[in-house]
Amino acid sequence: MLHILVVGGDKRYIHVIETLAKSENNLYLIGFDTVSFDKSNVKHAKLEHMDLSIIDAIILPIAGTDERGQVEIMYANGHFYLTEQILSSTPDHCTIYTGTANDYLQGMCKAAQRSLIRLFDRDDVAIYNSIPTAEGALKIAIEETEETIHNANVCVLGFGRVGKTVARLFHAVGANVYVVARNHADLARVTEMGLTPIKPNRLHKLLADMAICINTIPSLAIDDERLTNMSISTVIIDLASKPGGVDFVTAQRRGIKAVHALGLPGKTAPKTAGRIIANILMESLKSEQKHQ
């Protein structure tokens, strides 16, 4: 039996808690004061009353912490800051789980000598999450454009784990999908899928004809030069994590609609996204329990 501290999170984490509660582990919740759970092994907690020396794992929100250590709290008042002192008060084997981790969180775990597991580094998690991400992008595209997605010219920048799913979904609903990729194997796969492959150096010639541009590249991909080549009617959907891959200032100045669509799995399908996280956590926690 493990003692697990869950600190903050969005709607996905309601489903994570419900799934984890089906095990024999004890869950202690911080940041869920307005949510009720009917399992006896789920307890609301306050940090000042916690015995951190029994905690085997700490589960943080997808984004981990901000640059000051603040954790996202949605279902309670007040703020929570994760500190090195808190981590050092847990047993040496305590593992910290998060979706992603900034330098602050990584440095704090290293200083406290606690293991940090970033779930979104795993290919399986990223691929599963690409499904609600793609559906969320399609929903935004439908809402933000004045024509059908069917027969629309849609450009997808990047052909990684998210880009593949996005390109496939938009193709399935009848869009003319163009995929920007550098790798020759990726360009070949794009062709095999019945899509149009585009090398980055040729993109500028096609941008004026694109109704929708979807970026999945986590670095500046749609810059001032590419925005200049776009029609002001083009809708940009940026799926890359902060700070994104779009020059939003220039897009706004040119009158081009650009949406930085962060956290789509939690907004589009929180139940499914929560189950994805919970299943991976259960697998990892079971492995952790065997090694104790």
PDB file of N, CA and C in Angstrom, residues 3-7 26-30 43-58 80 86 89-90:
ATOM      1  N   HIS A   3       1.268   5.588   0.019  1.00  0.00           N
ATOM      2  CA  HIS A   3       0.671   6.850   0.450  1.00  0.00           C
ATOM      3  C   HIS A   3       1.013   7.896  -0.612  1.00  0.00           C
ATOM      4  N   ILE A   4      -0.020   8.408  -1.292  1.00  0.00           N
ATOM      5  CA  ILE A   4       0.169   9.266  -2.463  1.00  0.00           C
ATOM      6  C   ILE A   4      -0.439  10.641  -2.203  1.00  0.00           C
ATOM      7  N   LEU A   5       0.349  11.667  -2.405  1.00  0.00           N
ATOM      8  CA  LEU A   5      -0.117  13.050  -2.259  1.00  0.00           C
ATOM      9  C   LEU A   5      -0.392  13.626  -3.637  1.00  0.00           C
ATOM     10  N   VAL A   6      -1.630  14.041  -3.869  1.00  0.00           N
ATOM     11  CA  VAL A   6      -2.022  14.661  -5.139  1.00  0.00           C
ATOM     12  C   VAL A   6      -2.210  16.154  -4.890  1.00  0.00           C
ATOM     13  N   VAL A   7      -1.416  16.958  -5.587  1.00  0.00           N
ATOM     14  CA  VAL A   7      -1.441  18.409  -5.359  1.00  0.00           C
ATOM     15  C   VAL A   7      -1.931  19.118  -6.624  1.00  0.00           C
ATOM     16  N   ASN A  26      -3.543   4.849  -0.299  1.00  0.00           N
ATOM     17  CA  ASN A  26      -4.137   6.008   0.359  1.00  0.00           C
ATOM     18  C   ASN A  26      -3.792   7.270  -0.415  1.00  0.00           C
ATOM     19  N   LEU A  27      -4.822   8.057  -0.701  1.00  0.00           N
ATOM     20  CA  LEU A  27      -4.624   9.300  -1.434  1.00  0.00           C
ATOM     21  C   LEU A  27      -4.905  10.486  -0.517  1.00  0.00           C
ATOM     22  N   TYR A  28      -4.000  11.448  -0.532  1.00  0.00           N
ATOM     23  CA  TYR A  28      -4.149  12.684   0.233  1.00  0.00           C
ATOM     24  C   TYR A  28      -4.220  13.832  -0.779  1.00  0.00           C
ATOM     25  N   LEU A  29      -5.254  14.638  -0.688  1.00  0.00           N
ATOM     26  CA  LEU A  29      -5.518  15.662  -1.697  1.00  0.00           C
ATOM     27  C   LEU A  29      -5.292  17.061  -1.158  1.00  0.00           C
ATOM     28  N   ILE A  30      -4.535  17.843  -1.892  1.00  0.00           N
ATOM     29  CA  ILE A  30      -4.387  19.266  -1.605  1.00  0.00           C
ATOM     30  C   ILE A  30      -4.840  20.036  -2.845  1.00  0.00           C
ATOM     31  N   LYS A  43      -8.542  11.253   1.111  1.00  0.00           N
ATOM     32  CA  LYS A  43      -8.693  12.215   2.213  1.00  0.00           C
ATOM     33  C   LYS A  43      -8.203  13.602   1.777  1.00  0.00           C
ATOM     34  N   HIS A  44      -8.997  14.614   2.097  1.00  0.00           N
ATOM     35  CA  HIS A  44      -8.553  15.987   1.885  1.00  0.00           C
ATOM     36  C   HIS A  44      -7.515  16.323   2.953  1.00  0.00           C
ATOM     37  N   ALA A  45      -6.504  17.089   2.566  1.00  0.00           N
ATOM     38  CA  ALA A  45      -5.403  17.351   3.494  1.00  0.00           C
ATOM     39  C   ALA A  45      -4.968  18.808   3.426  1.00  0.00           C
ATOM     40  N   LYS A  46      -4.319  19.246   4.467  1.00  0.00           N
ATOM     41  CA  LYS A  46      -3.646  20.535   4.527  1.00  0.00           C
ATOM     42  C   LYS A  46      -2.164  20.270   4.755  1.00  0.00           C
ATOM     43  N   LEU A  47      -1.332  21.016   4.064  1.00  0.00           N
ATOM     44  CA  LEU A  47       0.103  20.764   4.149  1.00  0.00           C
ATOM     45  C   LEU A  47       0.609  20.831   5.588  1.00  0.00           C
ATOM     46  N   GLU A  48       0.113  21.800   6.344  1.00  0.00           N
ATOM     47  CA  GLU A  48       0.612  21.980   7.713  1.00  0.00           C
ATOM     48  C   GLU A  48       0.240  20.816   8.631  1.00  0.00           C
ATOM     49  N   HIS A  49      -0.743  20.005   8.210  1.00  0.00           N
ATOM     50  CA  HIS A  49      -1.146  18.865   9.030  1.00  0.00           C
ATOM     51  C   HIS A  49      -0.649  17.534   8.453  1.00  0.00           C
ATOM     52  N   MET A  50       0.112  17.600   7.363  1.00  0.00           N
ATOM     53  CA  MET A  50       0.567  16.391   6.680  1.00  0.00           C
ATOM     54  C   MET A  50       1.815  15.811   7.327  1.00  0.00           C
ATOM     55  N   ASP A  51       1.849  14.484   7.434  1.00  0.00           N
ATOM     56  CA  ASP A  51       3.073  13.783   7.824  1.00  0.00           C
ATOM     57  C   ASP A  51       3.775  13.368   6.532  1.00  0.00           C
ATOM     58  N   LEU A  52       4.630  14.228   6.044  1.00  0.00           N
ATOM     59  CA  LEU A  52       5.276  13.989   4.748  1.00  0.00           C
ATOM     60  C   LEU A  52       6.230  12.803   4.779  1.00  0.00           C
ATOM     61  N   SER A  53       6.599  12.351   5.965  1.00  0.00           N
ATOM     62  CA  SER A  53       7.555  11.244   6.060  1.00  0.00           C
ATOM     63  C   SER A  53       6.969   9.913   5.595  1.00  0.00           C
ATOM     64  N   ILE A  54       5.636   9.862   5.387  1.00  0.00           N
ATOM     65  CA  ILE A  54       5.017   8.617   4.924  1.00  0.00           C
ATOM     66  C   ILE A  54       4.689   8.641   3.429  1.00  0.00           C
ATOM     67  N   ILE A  55       4.924   9.775   2.786  1.00  0.00           N
ATOM     68  CA  ILE A  55       4.511   9.943   1.392  1.00  0.00           C
ATOM     69  C   ILE A  55       5.474   9.228   0.440  1.00  0.00           C
ATOM     70  N   ASP A  56       4.911   8.314  -0.347  1.00  0.00           N
ATOM     71  CA  ASP A  56       5.710   7.546  -1.301  1.00  0.00           C
ATOM     72  C   ASP A  56       5.771   8.208  -2.677  1.00  0.00           C
ATOM     73  N   ALA A  57       4.766   9.028  -2.992  1.00  0.00           N
ATOM     74  CA  ALA A  57       4.727   9.672  -4.309  1.00  0.00           C
ATOM     75  C   ALA A  57       3.946  10.975  -4.217  1.00  0.00           C
ATOM     76  N   ILE A  58       4.381  11.960  -5.006  1.00  0.00           N
ATOM     77  CA  ILE A  58       3.662  13.233  -5.129  1.00  0.00           C
ATOM     78  C   ILE A  58       3.274  13.401  -6.590  1.00  0.00           C
ATOM     79  N   PHE A  80      -0.459  27.282  -3.518  1.00  0.00           N
ATOM     80  CA  PHE A  80       0.440  26.237  -3.016  1.00  0.00           C
ATOM     81  C   PHE A  80       1.772  26.353  -3.747  1.00  0.00           C
ATOM     82  N   ILE A  86       9.836  20.901   1.350  1.00  0.00           N
ATOM     83  CA  ILE A  86       8.739  19.930   1.307  1.00  0.00           C
ATOM     84  C   ILE A  86       9.239  18.599   0.769  1.00  0.00           C
ATOM     85  N   SER A  89      11.351  16.602   3.081  1.00  0.00           N
ATOM     86  CA  SER A  89      10.647  16.034   4.231  1.00  0.00           C
ATOM     87  C   SER A  89      10.011  14.684   3.914  1.00  0.00           C
ATOM     88  N   THR A  90      10.048  14.295   2.648  1.00  0.00           N
ATOM     89  CA  THR A  90       9.509  12.997   2.245  1.00  0.00           C
ATOM     90  C   THR A  90      10.609  11.942   2.341  1.00  0.00           C
TER      91      THR A  90
END
